[in-house]
């Protein structure tokens, strides 16, 4: 049986995917969701209360993870009007037609947690789920991980920081700090080490 | 003979690569450079006056483009201390050991242009170059293109814009405008269409 490593995922990294679920009325839903590869057959996702995905996963205890890079599908899934013709139901679950790969998962544990930030308090469901069939539509699958892009963005800031005004410098340092947060959230040890090196270089 | 399409590049897109050149003293230089795939065997790069790459390409009329994703190599090439042991010279040119692929190019035209922005005036060399040997170190090569990451970043801003304060909203719109600029610079028609859809959605 294929596992997550067969679709290019690495343990501990977070990938940008489209999660498909079933609505109460039987129609499909799609949303962009970050999926953490925990083990060869285990993922973790953080779902926000108030979203359809949150409700559908609470109820159905299963969902499907689609790996793809089509920009319009990410946009339409986010603004909530992905054409129903873009879905298929090869088995029990909806998936996205033309995805590089997709896999169904079954929820093994859920934990509701409160998160407080400057925008207020929100409720998250921390969901662990076990991977079932992995379906590959192409031999080499490239799941989307943002870490290397964060590094490249940070290097753009780094290379400009000496030539910008004092005000811009402050804004660049804020952007770098946000980029560093993303890289540490989604990246591998190598990405984290590279980001650390950038911040150390800046301090000099 | 292998061409740029064989390493996953698409016509018109800009890829983040490491360009390696020879310094006047014969030592190798490496720098992160955006490379535009113009045709199967043609690239365009914009080189900034004041950089070693600018000088080396003016003098040698050739350089090597390395496709890789190792974050530490991007960092060390940017801050200017990439270990000499990371280079190899399989032929006439330096390249990076362990790159997914690399190819030498020969300059076919150069055009010095002045660019003015809020940071002042700078000189760029717009270099067209013809691709020679393409060396692949793995079957499937994934050159780094930032467009889909710009789209995902824009979607993160989009999904938060209704819940943030007025001040943050302004900063989000500025970030979106910068992200849109990047996507339009590096992306395909599909990426540009997706970004347009995001901006249209925001206007509603």
CSV table of C-alpha atoms in Angstrom, one decimal:
chain,number,residue,atom,x,y,z
A,1,UNK,CA,0.0,0.0,0.0
A,2,UNK,CA,1.3,3.5,-0.9
A,3,UNK,CA,2.1,5.8,2.0
A,4,UNK,CA,2.7,9.6,2.3
A,5,UNK,CA,6.4,9.3,1.5
A,6,UNK,CA,5.4,7.9,-1.9
A,7,UNK,CA,3.7,11.3,-2.7
A,8,UNK,CA,6.9,13.2,-1.8
A,9,UNK,CA,5.9,14.2,1.8
A,10,UNK,CA,8.4,14.2,4.6
A,11,UNK,CA,7.9,13.6,8.2
A,12,UNK,CA,7.2,16.8,10.2
A,13,UNK,CA,6.5,19.1,7.3
A,14,UNK,CA,3.3,21.0,6.6
A,15,UNK,CA,1.9,20.9,3.1
A,16,UNK,CA,-0.6,23.2,1.5
A,17,UNK,CA,-3.4,21.0,0.2
A,18,UNK,CA,-7.1,21.1,-0.7
A,19,UNK,CA,-9.2,19.1,1.7
A,20,UNK,CA,-12.5,17.8,0.4
A,21,UNK,CA,-15.4,16.8,2.6
A,22,UNK,CA,-19.1,16.0,2.4
A,23,UNK,CA,-21.7,18.5,3.4
A,24,UNK,CA,-24.9,17.5,5.3
A,25,UNK,CA,-26.9,17.7,2.1
A,26,UNK,CA,-24.5,15.3,0.3
A,27,UNK,CA,-22.8,18.0,-1.8
A,28,UNK,CA,-19.0,18.3,-1.9
A,29,UNK,CA,-16.9,21.0,-0.1
A,30,UNK,CA,-13.3,22.0,-0.8
A,31,UNK,CA,-11.0,24.2,1.3
A,32,UNK,CA,-7.3,25.0,1.3
A,33,UNK,CA,-5.9,23.3,4.5
A,34,UNK,CA,-2.4,22.8,5.8
A,35,UNK,CA,-1.7,19.1,6.4
A,36,UNK,CA,1.2,18.0,8.6
A,37,UNK,CA,2.8,14.7,7.7
A,38,UNK,CA,3.3,12.9,11.0
A,39,UNK,CA,4.2,9.4,9.9
A,40,UNK,CA,4.0,7.3,6.8
A,41,UNK,CA,0.2,6.9,7.4
A,42,UNK,CA,-0.7,9.7,9.8
A,43,UNK,CA,-1.6,13.3,9.3
A,44,UNK,CA,-2.6,16.2,11.6
A,45,UNK,CA,-4.7,19.2,10.6
A,46,UNK,CA,-5.9,22.2,12.5
A,47,UNK,CA,-9.5,23.1,11.6
A,48,UNK,CA,-11.1,26.4,12.5
A,49,UNK,CA,-14.6,26.5,14.0
A,50,UNK,CA,-17.0,28.4,11.7
A,51,UNK,CA,-15.7,26.6,8.6
A,52,UNK,CA,-17.6,23.9,6.7
A,53,UNK,CA,-14.6,21.7,6.8
A,54,UNK,CA,-14.7,21.9,10.7
A,55,UNK,CA,-18.3,20.9,10.8
A,56,UNK,CA,-18.1,18.2,8.1
A,57,UNK,CA,-15.0,16.5,9.7
A,58,UNK,CA,-16.7,16.6,13.2
A,59,UNK,CA,-19.7,14.8,11.7
A,60,UNK,CA,-18.2,12.5,9.1
A,61,UNK,CA,-15.0,11.6,10.9
A,62,UNK,CA,-13.2,11.4,7.5
A,63,UNK,CA,-12.0,13.6,4.7
A,64,UNK,CA,-9.8,13.5,1.6
A,65,UNK,CA,-6.5,15.3,1.1
A,66,UNK,CA,-5.8,16.5,-2.5
A,67,UNK,CA,-2.3,17.3,-3.7
A,68,UNK,CA,-2.3,19.8,-6.6
A,69,UNK,CA,-0.8,23.1,-7.8
A,70,UNK,CA,-3.6,24.5,-9.9
A,71,UNK,CA,-3.9,28.1,-8.8
A,72,UNK,CA,-7.5,28.6,-9.8
A,73,UNK,CA,-8.6,25.6,-7.7
A,74,UNK,CA,-6.9,27.1,-4.6
A,75,UNK,CA,-8.7,30.4,-5.3
A,76,UNK,CA,-12.1,29.0,-5.9
A,77,UNK,CA,-11.9,26.7,-2.9
A,78,UNK,CA,-11.0,29.7,-0.8
A,79,UNK,CA,-13.8,32.0,-2.0
A,80,UNK,CA,-16.2,29.1,-1.8
A,81,UNK,CA,-17.4,28.5,-5.3
A,82,UNK,CA,-15.5,25.6,-6.7
A,83,UNK,CA,-17.5,24.2,-9.6
A,84,UNK,CA,-19.2,20.9,-8.6
A,85,UNK,CA,-17.9,19.5,-11.9
A,86,UNK,CA,-14.3,19.6,-10.5
A,87,UNK,CA,-15.1,16.9,-8.0
A,88,UNK,CA,-15.2,13.2,-8.4
A,89,UNK,CA,-16.3,10.3,-6.1
A,90,UNK,CA,-14.2,7.3,-7.0
A,91,UNK,CA,-15.0,5.7,-3.7
A,92,UNK,CA,-16.6,6.8,-0.5
A,93,UNK,CA,-15.1,10.4,-0.6
A,94,UNK,CA,-15.1,13.4,-2.9
A,95,UNK,CA,-11.8,14.3,-4.4
A,96,UNK,CA,-10.6,16.8,-7.0
A,97,UNK,CA,-10.4,15.7,-10.6
A,98,UNK,CA,-6.9,16.0,-12.0
A,99,UNK,CA,-5.1,16.2,-8.6
A,100,UNK,CA,-1.5,15.0,-8.7
A,101,UNK,CA,-2.5,12.6,-5.9
A,102,UNK,CA,-5.1,12.3,-3.2
A,103,UNK,CA,-5.8,10.2,-0.2
A,104,UNK,CA,-8.7,9.5,2.2
A,105,UNK,CA,-8.1,9.7,5.9
A,106,UNK,CA,-10.1,8.5,8.9
A,107,UNK,CA,-10.1,10.6,12.1
A,108,UNK,CA,-8.4,8.8,15.0
A,109,UNK,CA,-8.5,11.7,17.5
A,110,UNK,CA,-10.0,15.2,17.9
A,111,UNK,CA,-9.1,17.8,20.4
A,112,UNK,CA,-10.8,21.2,20.6
A,113,UNK,CA,-8.5,23.9,21.7
A,114,UNK,CA,-9.0,27.6,22.3
A,115,UNK,CA,-6.5,29.9,20.6
A,116,UNK,CA,-6.1,33.5,21.5
A,117,UNK,CA,-4.4,36.1,19.4
A,118,UNK,CA,-4.7,39.8,18.7
A,119,UNK,CA,-7.8,39.1,16.6
A,120,UNK,CA,-9.6,37.5,19.6
A,121,UNK,CA,-10.3,33.9,20.7
A,122,UNK,CA,-11.1,31.2,18.3
A,123,UNK,CA,-11.7,27.4,18.5
A,124,UNK,CA,-9.6,24.9,16.6
A,125,UNK,CA,-10.1,21.2,16.2
A,126,UNK,CA,-6.7,19.4,16.3
A,127,UNK,CA,-7.4,16.3,14.2
A,128,UNK,CA,-5.2,13.3,13.9
A,129,UNK,CA,-6.2,11.0,11.1
A,130,UNK,CA,-5.1,7.7,9.6
A,131,UNK,CA,-4.3,7.5,5.9
A,132,UNK,CA,-6.2,5.0,3.9
A,133,UNK,CA,-5.7,4.6,0.1
A,134,UNK,CA,-3.2,6.8,-1.6
A,135,UNK,CA,-4.1,7.4,-5.3
A,136,UNK,CA,-1.4,8.8,-7.5
A,137,UNK,CA,-2.3,10.3,-10.9
A,138,UNK,CA,1.3,10.8,-11.9
A,139,UNK,CA,4.6,9.1,-11.0
A,140,UNK,CA,6.3,12.1,-9.3
A,141,UNK,CA,4.1,14.1,-7.0
A,142,UNK,CA,5.2,17.5,-5.6
A,143,UNK,CA,3.3,18.4,-2.6
A,144,UNK,CA,3.4,22.2,-1.8
A,145,UNK,CA,5.6,23.2,1.1
A,146,UNK,CA,6.2,26.9,1.6
A,147,UNK,CA,9.5,26.7,3.5
A,148,UNK,CA,12.0,27.3,0.6
A,149,UNK,CA,9.8,30.2,-0.6
A,150,UNK,CA,10.0,31.7,2.9
A,151,UNK,CA,13.8,31.4,2.7
A,152,UNK,CA,13.9,33.1,-0.7
A,153,UNK,CA,11.7,35.9,0.5
A,154,UNK,CA,13.8,36.4,3.5
A,155,UNK,CA,16.9,36.6,1.3
A,156,UNK,CA,15.3,39.2,-0.8
A,157,UNK,CA,14.7,41.3,2.3
A,158,UNK,CA,18.2,40.6,3.6
A,159,UNK,CA,19.8,41.7,0.4
A,160,UNK,CA,17.9,45.0,0.4
A,161,UNK,CA,18.0,45.9,4.0
A,162,UNK,CA,21.2,48.0,3.8
A,163,UNK,CA,19.9,50.2,1.0
A,164,UNK,CA,16.5,51.1,2.4
A,165,UNK,CA,15.4,53.9,4.6
A,166,UNK,CA,15.1,53.6,8.4
A,167,UNK,CA,11.3,53.3,8.1
A,168,UNK,CA,11.4,50.6,5.4
A,169,UNK,CA,14.0,48.8,7.5
A,170,UNK,CA,11.5,48.5,10.3
A,171,UNK,CA,8.9,47.1,7.9
A,172,UNK,CA,11.5,44.7,6.4
A,173,UNK,CA,12.4,43.4,9.9
A,174,UNK,CA,8.7,42.8,10.6
A,175,UNK,CA,8.2,40.9,7.3
A,176,UNK,CA,11.3,38.8,8.1
A,177,UNK,CA,9.9,38.0,11.5
A,178,UNK,CA,6.6,36.8,10.0
A,179,UNK,CA,8.5,34.8,7.3
A,180,UNK,CA,10.6,33.2,10.0
A,181,UNK,CA,7.5,32.2,11.8
A,182,UNK,CA,6.1,30.5,8.7
A,183,UNK,CA,9.4,28.7,7.9
A,184,UNK,CA,9.6,27.4,11.5
A,185,UNK,CA,6.0,26.2,11.3
A,186,UNK,CA,6.1,24.5,7.9
A,187,UNK,CA,9.7,23.6,7.3
A,188,UNK,CA,12.3,20.9,7.9
A,189,UNK,CA,15.3,21.1,10.2
A,190,UNK,CA,17.4,22.3,7.2
A,191,UNK,CA,14.9,25.1,6.5
A,192,UNK,CA,15.0,26.2,10.2
A,193,UNK,CA,18.8,26.1,10.2
A,194,UNK,CA,18.9,28.3,7.1
A,195,UNK,CA,16.5,30.8,8.6
A,196,UNK,CA,18.5,30.9,11.8
A,197,UNK,CA,21.6,31.7,9.7
A,198,UNK,CA,19.8,34.6,8.0
A,199,UNK,CA,18.7,36.1,11.4
A,200,UNK,CA,22.2,35.7,12.8
A,201,UNK,CA,23.7,37.4,9.7
A,202,UNK,CA,21.3,40.3,10.2
A,203,UNK,CA,22.3,40.7,13.9
A,204,UNK,CA,25.9,41.3,12.9
B,1,UNK,CA,20.1,17.2,-26.6
B,2,UNK,CA,18.2,18.1,-23.5
B,3,UNK,CA,16.4,21.4,-23.3
B,4,UNK,CA,14.9,23.6,-20.6
B,5,UNK,CA,11.5,21.8,-20.8
B,6,UNK,CA,13.3,18.6,-19.8
B,7,UNK,CA,14.1,20.1,-16.4
B,8,UNK,CA,10.5,21.2,-15.8
B,9,UNK,CA,10.8,24.8,-17.0
B,10,UNK,CA,7.9,26.5,-18.9
B,11,UNK,CA,8.1,29.2,-21.4
B,12,UNK,CA,7.8,32.7,-19.9
B,13,UNK,CA,8.2,31.8,-16.3
B,14,UNK,CA,10.9,33.0,-14.0
B,15,UNK,CA,12.7,30.5,-11.8
B,16,UNK,CA,14.8,31.1,-8.6
B,17,UNK,CA,18.2,29.5,-9.3
B,18,UNK,CA,21.8,29.7,-8.3
B,19,UNK,CA,24.0,31.2,-11.0
B,20,UNK,CA,27.7,30.2,-10.9
B,21,UNK,CA,30.4,32.2,-12.6
B,22,UNK,CA,34.2,32.5,-12.6
B,23,UNK,CA,35.9,35.3,-10.8
B,24,UNK,CA,39.0,37.1,-12.3
B,25,UNK,CA,41.3,35.1,-10.1
B,26,UNK,CA,39.8,31.8,-11.2
B,27,UNK,CA,37.8,31.1,-8.1
B,28,UNK,CA,34.1,30.3,-8.3
B,29,UNK,CA,31.2,32.6,-7.4
B,30,UNK,CA,27.6,31.7,-6.7
B,31,UNK,CA,24.6,34.0,-6.4
B,32,UNK,CA,20.8,33.5,-6.3
B,33,UNK,CA,19.4,34.8,-9.6
B,34,UNK,CA,16.0,34.7,-11.2
B,35,UNK,CA,16.2,33.1,-14.7
B,36,UNK,CA,13.4,33.5,-17.2
B,37,UNK,CA,12.8,30.6,-19.6
B,38,UNK,CA,12.4,32.3,-23.0
B,39,UNK,CA,12.5,29.3,-25.3
B,40,UNK,CA,13.6,25.7,-25.2
B,41,UNK,CA,17.2,26.8,-25.4
B,42,UNK,CA,17.2,30.5,-24.4
B,43,UNK,CA,17.1,32.3,-21.0
B,44,UNK,CA,17.1,35.9,-19.9
B,45,UNK,CA,18.5,37.2,-16.7
B,46,UNK,CA,18.6,40.7,-15.1
B,47,UNK,CA,22.0,41.3,-13.4
B,48,UNK,CA,22.6,44.2,-11.1
B,49,UNK,CA,25.7,46.4,-11.4
B,50,UNK,CA,27.8,46.1,-8.3
B,51,UNK,CA,27.5,42.4,-8.0
B,52,UNK,CA,30.2,39.9,-8.9
B,53,UNK,CA,27.8,38.0,-11.2
B,54,UNK,CA,27.3,41.2,-13.2
B,55,UNK,CA,31.1,41.7,-13.6
B,56,UNK,CA,31.9,38.0,-14.3
B,57,UNK,CA,29.2,37.7,-17.0
B,58,UNK,CA,30.3,40.9,-18.6
B,59,UNK,CA,33.9,39.5,-18.8
B,60,UNK,CA,33.4,35.8,-19.4
B,61,UNK,CA,30.2,36.0,-21.6
B,62,UNK,CA,29.0,32.7,-20.0
B,63,UNK,CA,27.6,31.3,-16.8
B,64,UNK,CA,26.0,28.2,-15.3
B,65,UNK,CA,22.4,28.0,-14.0
B,66,UNK,CA,21.9,25.5,-11.2
B,67,UNK,CA,18.5,24.2,-10.2
B,68,UNK,CA,18.2,23.1,-6.6
B,69,UNK,CA,16.2,23.6,-3.4
B,70,UNK,CA,18.8,23.3,-0.7
B,71,UNK,CA,18.0,26.2,1.6
B,72,UNK,CA,21.5,26.6,3.0
B,73,UNK,CA,23.0,27.0,-0.4
B,74,UNK,CA,20.6,29.8,-1.2
B,75,UNK,CA,21.5,31.5,2.1
B,76,UNK,CA,25.3,31.0,1.8
B,77,UNK,CA,25.3,32.2,-1.9
B,78,UNK,CA,23.4,35.3,-0.8
B,79,UNK,CA,25.7,36.2,2.1
B,80,UNK,CA,28.7,35.4,0.0
B,81,UNK,CA,30.4,32.6,1.7
B,82,UNK,CA,29.5,29.4,0.0
B,83,UNK,CA,32.1,26.8,0.8
B,84,UNK,CA,34.4,26.3,-2.3
B,85,UNK,CA,34.0,22.5,-1.7
B,86,UNK,CA,30.4,22.9,-2.8
B,87,UNK,CA,31.5,23.7,-6.4
B,88,UNK,CA,32.6,21.3,-9.2
B,89,UNK,CA,34.0,21.9,-12.6
B,90,UNK,CA,32.8,19.0,-14.8
B,91,UNK,CA,33.6,21.0,-17.9
B,92,UNK,CA,34.4,24.6,-18.6
B,93,UNK,CA,32.1,26.1,-16.0
B,94,UNK,CA,31.7,25.9,-12.2
B,95,UNK,CA,28.5,24.3,-11.0
B,96,UNK,CA,27.0,23.3,-7.7
B,97,UNK,CA,27.5,19.7,-6.5
B,98,UNK,CA,24.3,17.9,-5.8
B,99,UNK,CA,22.1,20.3,-7.9
B,100,UNK,CA,19.0,18.6,-9.3
B,101,UNK,CA,20.2,19.8,-12.7
B,102,UNK,CA,22.4,22.5,-14.2
B,103,UNK,CA,23.2,24.0,-17.6
B,104,UNK,CA,25.8,26.3,-19.1
B,105,UNK,CA,24.8,29.2,-21.2
B,106,UNK,CA,26.6,31.5,-23.6
B,107,UNK,CA,25.7,35.2,-23.7
B,108,UNK,CA,24.1,36.2,-27.0
B,109,UNK,CA,23.1,39.8,-26.2
B,110,UNK,CA,23.6,42.3,-23.4
B,111,UNK,CA,21.8,45.5,-22.9
B,112,UNK,CA,22.6,47.9,-20.1
B,113,UNK,CA,19.5,49.7,-18.8
B,114,UNK,CA,18.9,52.2,-16.0
B,115,UNK,CA,16.2,51.5,-13.5
B,116,UNK,CA,14.8,54.1,-11.2
B,117,UNK,CA,12.8,53.3,-8.2
B,118,UNK,CA,12.2,54.8,-4.7
B,119,UNK,CA,15.7,53.6,-3.7
B,120,UNK,CA,17.4,55.5,-6.5
B,121,UNK,CA,18.9,54.7,-9.9
B,122,UNK,CA,20.6,51.4,-10.6
B,123,UNK,CA,22.1,49.8,-13.7
B,124,UNK,CA,21.0,46.4,-14.9
B,125,UNK,CA,22.4,44.2,-17.6
B,126,UNK,CA,19.6,42.5,-19.5
B,127,UNK,CA,21.3,39.3,-20.7
B,128,UNK,CA,20.0,36.9,-23.3
B,129,UNK,CA,21.9,33.6,-23.4
B,130,UNK,CA,21.8,30.4,-25.3
B,131,UNK,CA,21.6,27.1,-23.4
B,132,UNK,CA,24.4,24.6,-24.0
B,133,UNK,CA,24.5,21.2,-22.2
B,134,UNK,CA,21.7,20.4,-19.7
B,135,UNK,CA,22.9,18.0,-17.1
B,136,UNK,CA,20.2,16.2,-15.0
B,137,UNK,CA,21.2,14.5,-11.8
B,138,UNK,CA,17.7,13.2,-11.2
B,139,UNK,CA,14.9,12.1,-13.5
B,140,UNK,CA,12.3,14.6,-12.3
B,141,UNK,CA,13.7,18.1,-11.7
B,142,UNK,CA,11.5,20.8,-10.0
B,143,UNK,CA,12.8,24.3,-10.7
B,144,UNK,CA,11.6,26.8,-8.1
B,145,UNK,CA,8.9,29.2,-9.3
B,146,UNK,CA,7.3,31.4,-6.7
B,147,UNK,CA,3.9,32.0,-8.3
B,148,UNK,CA,1.8,29.4,-6.6
B,149,UNK,CA,3.3,30.5,-3.2
B,150,UNK,CA,2.3,34.1,-4.0
B,151,UNK,CA,-1.2,32.9,-4.7
B,152,UNK,CA,-1.4,30.9,-1.4
B,153,UNK,CA,0.0,33.9,0.5
B,154,UNK,CA,-2.6,36.2,-1.1
B,155,UNK,CA,-5.4,33.7,-0.1
B,156,UNK,CA,-4.2,33.8,3.5
B,157,UNK,CA,-4.5,37.6,3.4
B,158,UNK,CA,-7.9,37.3,1.6
B,159,UNK,CA,-9.3,35.0,4.2
B,160,UNK,CA,-8.3,37.2,7.1
B,161,UNK,CA,-9.1,40.6,5.7
B,162,UNK,CA,-12.7,40.7,7.1
B,163,UNK,CA,-11.6,40.0,10.6
B,164,UNK,CA,-8.7,42.4,11.0
B,165,UNK,CA,-8.7,46.0,12.2
B,166,UNK,CA,-8.7,49.0,9.8
B,167,UNK,CA,-5.0,49.5,10.2
B,168,UNK,CA,-4.2,45.9,9.5
B,169,UNK,CA,-6.5,45.9,6.6
B,170,UNK,CA,-4.3,48.6,5.0
B,171,UNK,CA,-1.2,46.7,5.6
B,172,UNK,CA,-2.8,43.5,4.2
B,173,UNK,CA,-3.8,45.4,1.0
B,174,UNK,CA,-0.2,46.6,0.6
B,175,UNK,CA,1.1,43.0,1.0
B,176,UNK,CA,-1.5,41.8,-1.5
B,177,UNK,CA,-0.4,44.4,-4.0
B,178,UNK,CA,3.3,43.4,-3.6
B,179,UNK,CA,2.3,39.7,-3.9
B,180,UNK,CA,0.3,40.4,-7.0
B,181,UNK,CA,3.4,42.2,-8.5
B,182,UNK,CA,5.5,39.1,-7.8
B,183,UNK,CA,3.0,36.7,-9.3
B,184,UNK,CA,2.6,38.8,-12.4
B,185,UNK,CA,6.4,38.9,-12.8
B,186,UNK,CA,7.2,35.2,-12.3
B,187,UNK,CA,4.0,33.3,-13.1
B,188,UNK,CA,2.1,31.8,-16.0
B,189,UNK,CA,-1.2,33.0,-17.5
B,190,UNK,CA,-3.0,30.6,-15.1
B,191,UNK,CA,-1.3,32.2,-12.1
B,192,UNK,CA,-2.1,35.7,-13.4
B,193,UNK,CA,-5.8,34.8,-13.9
B,194,UNK,CA,-6.0,33.4,-10.4
B,195,UNK,CA,-4.5,36.5,-8.9
B,196,UNK,CA,-6.9,38.7,-10.9
B,197,UNK,CA,-9.8,36.7,-9.5
B,198,UNK,CA,-8.5,37.3,-6.0
B,199,UNK,CA,-8.3,41.0,-6.6
B,200,UNK,CA,-11.8,41.1,-8.2
B,201,UNK,CA,-13.2,39.2,-5.2
B,202,UNK,CA,-11.7,41.8,-2.8
B,203,UNK,CA,-13.2,44.7,-4.7
B,204,UNK,CA,-16.7,43.3,-4.1
